[in-house]
mmCIF file of N, CA and C in Angstrom:
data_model
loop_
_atom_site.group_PDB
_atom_site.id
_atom_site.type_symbol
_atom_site.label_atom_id
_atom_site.label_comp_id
_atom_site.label_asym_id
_atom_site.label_seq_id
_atom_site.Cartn_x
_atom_site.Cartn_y
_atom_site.Cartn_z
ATOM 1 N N UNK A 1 -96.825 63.200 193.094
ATOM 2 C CA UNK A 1 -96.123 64.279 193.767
ATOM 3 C C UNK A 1 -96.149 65.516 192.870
ATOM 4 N N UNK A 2 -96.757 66.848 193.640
ATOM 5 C CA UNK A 2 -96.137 68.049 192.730
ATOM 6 C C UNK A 2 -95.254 68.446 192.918
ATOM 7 N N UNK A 3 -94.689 69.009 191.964
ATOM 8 C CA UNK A 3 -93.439 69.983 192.150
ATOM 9 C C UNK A 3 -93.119 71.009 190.982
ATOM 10 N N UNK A 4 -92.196 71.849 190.567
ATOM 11 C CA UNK A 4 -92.236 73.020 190.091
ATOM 12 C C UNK A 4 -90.641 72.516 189.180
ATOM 13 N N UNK A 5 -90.844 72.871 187.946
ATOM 14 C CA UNK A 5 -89.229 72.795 186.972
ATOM 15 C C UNK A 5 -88.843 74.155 186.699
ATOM 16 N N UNK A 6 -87.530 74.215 187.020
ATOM 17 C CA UNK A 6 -86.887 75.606 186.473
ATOM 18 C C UNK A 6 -86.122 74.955 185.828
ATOM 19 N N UNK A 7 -85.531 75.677 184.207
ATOM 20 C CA UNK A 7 -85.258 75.637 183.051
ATOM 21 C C UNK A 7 -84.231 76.869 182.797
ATOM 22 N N UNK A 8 -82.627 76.165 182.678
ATOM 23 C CA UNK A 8 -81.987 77.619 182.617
ATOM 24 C C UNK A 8 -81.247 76.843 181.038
ATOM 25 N N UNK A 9 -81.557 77.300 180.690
ATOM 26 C CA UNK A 9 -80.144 77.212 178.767
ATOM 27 C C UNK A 9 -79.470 77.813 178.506
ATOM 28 N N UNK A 10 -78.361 78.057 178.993
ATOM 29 C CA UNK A 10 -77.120 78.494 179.002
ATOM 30 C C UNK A 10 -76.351 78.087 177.607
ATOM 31 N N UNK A 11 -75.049 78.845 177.632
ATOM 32 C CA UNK A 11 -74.077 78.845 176.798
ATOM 33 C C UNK A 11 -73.615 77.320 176.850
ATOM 34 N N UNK A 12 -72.954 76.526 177.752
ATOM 35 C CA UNK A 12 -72.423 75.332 177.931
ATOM 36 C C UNK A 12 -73.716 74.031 177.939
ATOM 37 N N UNK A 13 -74.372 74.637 178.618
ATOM 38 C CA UNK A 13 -75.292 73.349 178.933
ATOM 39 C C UNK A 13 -76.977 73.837 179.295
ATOM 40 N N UNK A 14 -77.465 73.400 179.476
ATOM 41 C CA UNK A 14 -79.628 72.607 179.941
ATOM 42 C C UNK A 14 -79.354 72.655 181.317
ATOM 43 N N UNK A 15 -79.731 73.616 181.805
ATOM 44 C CA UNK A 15 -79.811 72.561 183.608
ATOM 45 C C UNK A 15 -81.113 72.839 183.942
ATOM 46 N N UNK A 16 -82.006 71.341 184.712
ATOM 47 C CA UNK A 16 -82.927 71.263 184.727
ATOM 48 C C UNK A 16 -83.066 70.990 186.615
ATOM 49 N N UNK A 17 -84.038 71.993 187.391
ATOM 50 C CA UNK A 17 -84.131 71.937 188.545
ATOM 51 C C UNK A 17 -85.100 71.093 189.460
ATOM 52 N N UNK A 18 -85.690 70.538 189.676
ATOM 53 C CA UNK A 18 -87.213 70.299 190.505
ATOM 54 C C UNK A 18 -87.187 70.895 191.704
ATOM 55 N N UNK A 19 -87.944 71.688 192.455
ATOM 56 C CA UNK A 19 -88.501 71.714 193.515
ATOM 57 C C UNK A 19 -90.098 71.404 193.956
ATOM 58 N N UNK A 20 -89.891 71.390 195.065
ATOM 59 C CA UNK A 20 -91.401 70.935 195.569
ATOM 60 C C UNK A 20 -92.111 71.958 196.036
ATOM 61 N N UNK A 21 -93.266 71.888 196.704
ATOM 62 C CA UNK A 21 -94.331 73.231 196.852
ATOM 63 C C UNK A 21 -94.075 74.289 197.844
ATOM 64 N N UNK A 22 -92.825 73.375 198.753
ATOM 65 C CA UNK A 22 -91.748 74.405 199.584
ATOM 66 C C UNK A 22 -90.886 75.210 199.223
ATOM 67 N N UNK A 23 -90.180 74.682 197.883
ATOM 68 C CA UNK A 23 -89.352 75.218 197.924
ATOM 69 C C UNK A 23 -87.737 74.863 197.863
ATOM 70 N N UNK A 24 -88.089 73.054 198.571
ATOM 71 C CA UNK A 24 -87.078 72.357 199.170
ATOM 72 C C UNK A 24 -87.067 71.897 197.218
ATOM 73 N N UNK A 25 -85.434 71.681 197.214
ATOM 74 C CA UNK A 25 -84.847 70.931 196.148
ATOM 75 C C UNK A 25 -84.871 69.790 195.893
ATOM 76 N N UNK A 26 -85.372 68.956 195.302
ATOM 77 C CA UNK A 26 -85.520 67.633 194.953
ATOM 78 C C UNK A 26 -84.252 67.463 193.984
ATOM 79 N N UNK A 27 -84.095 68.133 193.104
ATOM 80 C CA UNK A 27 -83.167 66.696 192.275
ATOM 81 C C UNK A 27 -82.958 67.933 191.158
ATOM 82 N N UNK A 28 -81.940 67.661 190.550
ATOM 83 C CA UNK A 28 -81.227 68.675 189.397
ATOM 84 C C UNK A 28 -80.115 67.674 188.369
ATOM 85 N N UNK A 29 -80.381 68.186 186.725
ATOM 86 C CA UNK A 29 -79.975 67.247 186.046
ATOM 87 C C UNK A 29 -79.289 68.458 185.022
ATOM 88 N N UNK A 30 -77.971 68.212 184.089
ATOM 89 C CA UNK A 30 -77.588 69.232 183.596
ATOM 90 C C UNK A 30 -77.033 68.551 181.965
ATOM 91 N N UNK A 31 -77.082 68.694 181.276
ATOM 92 C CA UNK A 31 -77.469 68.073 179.417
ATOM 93 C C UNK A 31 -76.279 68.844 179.088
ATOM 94 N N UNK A 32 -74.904 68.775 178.342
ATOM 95 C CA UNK A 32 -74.186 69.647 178.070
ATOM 96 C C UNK A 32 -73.919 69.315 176.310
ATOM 97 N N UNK A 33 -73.962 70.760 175.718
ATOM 98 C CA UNK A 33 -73.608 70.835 174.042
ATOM 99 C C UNK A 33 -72.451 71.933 173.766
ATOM 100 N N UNK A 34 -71.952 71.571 172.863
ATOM 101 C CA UNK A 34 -70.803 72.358 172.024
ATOM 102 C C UNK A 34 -71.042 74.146 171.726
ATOM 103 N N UNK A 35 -70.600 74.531 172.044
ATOM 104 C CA UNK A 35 -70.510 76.171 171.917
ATOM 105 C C UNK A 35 -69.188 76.496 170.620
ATOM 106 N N UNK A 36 -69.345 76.572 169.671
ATOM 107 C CA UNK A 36 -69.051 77.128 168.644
ATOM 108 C C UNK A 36 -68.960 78.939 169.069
ATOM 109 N N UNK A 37 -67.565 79.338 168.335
ATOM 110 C CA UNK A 37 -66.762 80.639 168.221
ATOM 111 C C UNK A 37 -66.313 81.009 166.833
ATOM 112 N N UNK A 38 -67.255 81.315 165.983
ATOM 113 C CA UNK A 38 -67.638 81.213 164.390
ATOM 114 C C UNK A 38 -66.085 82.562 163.910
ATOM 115 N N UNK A 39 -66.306 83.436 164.751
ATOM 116 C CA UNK A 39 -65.386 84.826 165.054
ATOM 117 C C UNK A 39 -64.991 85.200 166.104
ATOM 118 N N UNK A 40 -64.345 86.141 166.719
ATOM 119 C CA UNK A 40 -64.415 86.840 168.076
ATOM 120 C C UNK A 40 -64.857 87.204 168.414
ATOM 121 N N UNK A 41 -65.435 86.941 169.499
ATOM 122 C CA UNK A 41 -66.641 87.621 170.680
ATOM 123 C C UNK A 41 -67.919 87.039 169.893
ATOM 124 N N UNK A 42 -67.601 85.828 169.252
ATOM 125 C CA UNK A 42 -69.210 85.515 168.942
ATOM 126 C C UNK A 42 -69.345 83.782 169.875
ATOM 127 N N UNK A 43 -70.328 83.582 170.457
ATOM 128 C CA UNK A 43 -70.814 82.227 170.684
ATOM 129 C C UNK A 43 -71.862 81.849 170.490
ATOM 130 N N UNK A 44 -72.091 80.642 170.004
ATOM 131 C CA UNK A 44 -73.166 80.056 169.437
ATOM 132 C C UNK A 44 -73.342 78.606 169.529
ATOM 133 N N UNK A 45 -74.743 78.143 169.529
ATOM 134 C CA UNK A 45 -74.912 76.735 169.733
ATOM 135 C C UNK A 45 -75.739 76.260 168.823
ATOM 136 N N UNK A 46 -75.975 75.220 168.311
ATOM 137 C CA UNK A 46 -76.619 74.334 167.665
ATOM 138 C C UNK A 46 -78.057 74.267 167.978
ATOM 139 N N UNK A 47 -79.586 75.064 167.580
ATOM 140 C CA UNK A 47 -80.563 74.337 168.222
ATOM 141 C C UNK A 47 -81.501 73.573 168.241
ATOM 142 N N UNK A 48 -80.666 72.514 167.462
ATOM 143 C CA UNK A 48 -80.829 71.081 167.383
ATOM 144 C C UNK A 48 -80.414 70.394 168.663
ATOM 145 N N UNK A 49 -79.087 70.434 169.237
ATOM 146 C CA UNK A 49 -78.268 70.364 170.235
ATOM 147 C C UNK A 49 -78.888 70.857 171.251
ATOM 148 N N UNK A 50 -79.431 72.220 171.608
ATOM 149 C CA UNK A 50 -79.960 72.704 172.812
ATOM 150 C C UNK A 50 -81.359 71.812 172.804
ATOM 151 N N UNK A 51 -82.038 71.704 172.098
ATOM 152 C CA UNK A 51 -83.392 71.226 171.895
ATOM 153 C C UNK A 51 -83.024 69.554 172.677
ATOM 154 N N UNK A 52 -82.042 68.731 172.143
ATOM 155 C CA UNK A 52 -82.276 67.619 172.346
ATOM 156 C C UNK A 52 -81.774 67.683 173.827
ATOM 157 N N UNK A 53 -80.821 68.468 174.434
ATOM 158 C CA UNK A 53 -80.156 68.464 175.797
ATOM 159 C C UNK A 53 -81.078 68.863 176.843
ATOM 160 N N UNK A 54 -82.330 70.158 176.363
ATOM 161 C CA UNK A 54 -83.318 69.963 177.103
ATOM 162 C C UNK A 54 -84.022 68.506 177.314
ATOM 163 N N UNK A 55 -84.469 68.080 175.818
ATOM 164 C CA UNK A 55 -85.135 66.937 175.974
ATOM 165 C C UNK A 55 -84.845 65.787 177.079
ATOM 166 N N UNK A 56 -83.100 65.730 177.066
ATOM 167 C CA UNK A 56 -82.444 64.550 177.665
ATOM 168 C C UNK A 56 -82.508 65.279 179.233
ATOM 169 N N UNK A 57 -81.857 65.938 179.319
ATOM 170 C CA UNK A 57 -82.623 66.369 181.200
ATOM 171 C C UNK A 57 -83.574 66.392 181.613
ATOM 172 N N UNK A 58 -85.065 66.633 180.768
ATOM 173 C CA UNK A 58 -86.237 66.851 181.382
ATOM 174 C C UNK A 58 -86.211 65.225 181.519
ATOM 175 N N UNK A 59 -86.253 64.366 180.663
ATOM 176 C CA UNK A 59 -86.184 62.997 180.498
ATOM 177 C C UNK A 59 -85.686 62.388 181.850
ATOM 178 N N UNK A 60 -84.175 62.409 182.012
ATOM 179 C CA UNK A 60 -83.306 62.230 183.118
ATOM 180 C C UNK A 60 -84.395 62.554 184.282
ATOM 181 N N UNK A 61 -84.984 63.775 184.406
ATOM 182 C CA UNK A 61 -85.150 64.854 185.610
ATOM 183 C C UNK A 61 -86.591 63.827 186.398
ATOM 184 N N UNK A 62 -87.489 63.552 184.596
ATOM 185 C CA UNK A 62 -88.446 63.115 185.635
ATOM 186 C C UNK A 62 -88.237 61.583 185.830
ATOM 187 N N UNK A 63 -87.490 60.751 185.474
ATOM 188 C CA UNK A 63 -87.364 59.378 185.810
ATOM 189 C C UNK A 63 -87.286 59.190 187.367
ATOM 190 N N UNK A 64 -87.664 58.253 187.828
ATOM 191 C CA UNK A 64 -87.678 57.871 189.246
ATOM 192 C C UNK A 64 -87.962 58.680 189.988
ATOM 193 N N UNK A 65 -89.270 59.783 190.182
ATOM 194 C CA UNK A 65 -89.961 60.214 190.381
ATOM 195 C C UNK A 65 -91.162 60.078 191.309
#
């Protein structure tokens, strides 16, 4: 089957999308990491943490496929 991944990395979390060659939504998986506030008005994440939360949704996303 083809289909198309959108990839958003946000502040909170990985969310990982599939659609197909329509358009139509298949299946969506979302990896969540720690957001660190070092000062005020600062946020920040780990990207060790973002790296592996992608890893674990794309993982999740394409299983049973």
């Amino acid at each position: 089957m083809d289909y198309i991944l959108a990839i958003d990395i946000g502040t909170t979390s990985t969310k990982v999308v599939a659609f197909d060659k329509a358009g139509k939504l298949l299946k969506k998986e979302n990896a969540f990491y720690e957001t660190f506030s070092p000062q005020p008005a600062f946020q920040e994440q780990s990207p060790d943490d973002v790296y592996a939360a992608l890893m674990q949704a794309v993982t999740q996303m394409t299983k049973n496929f």
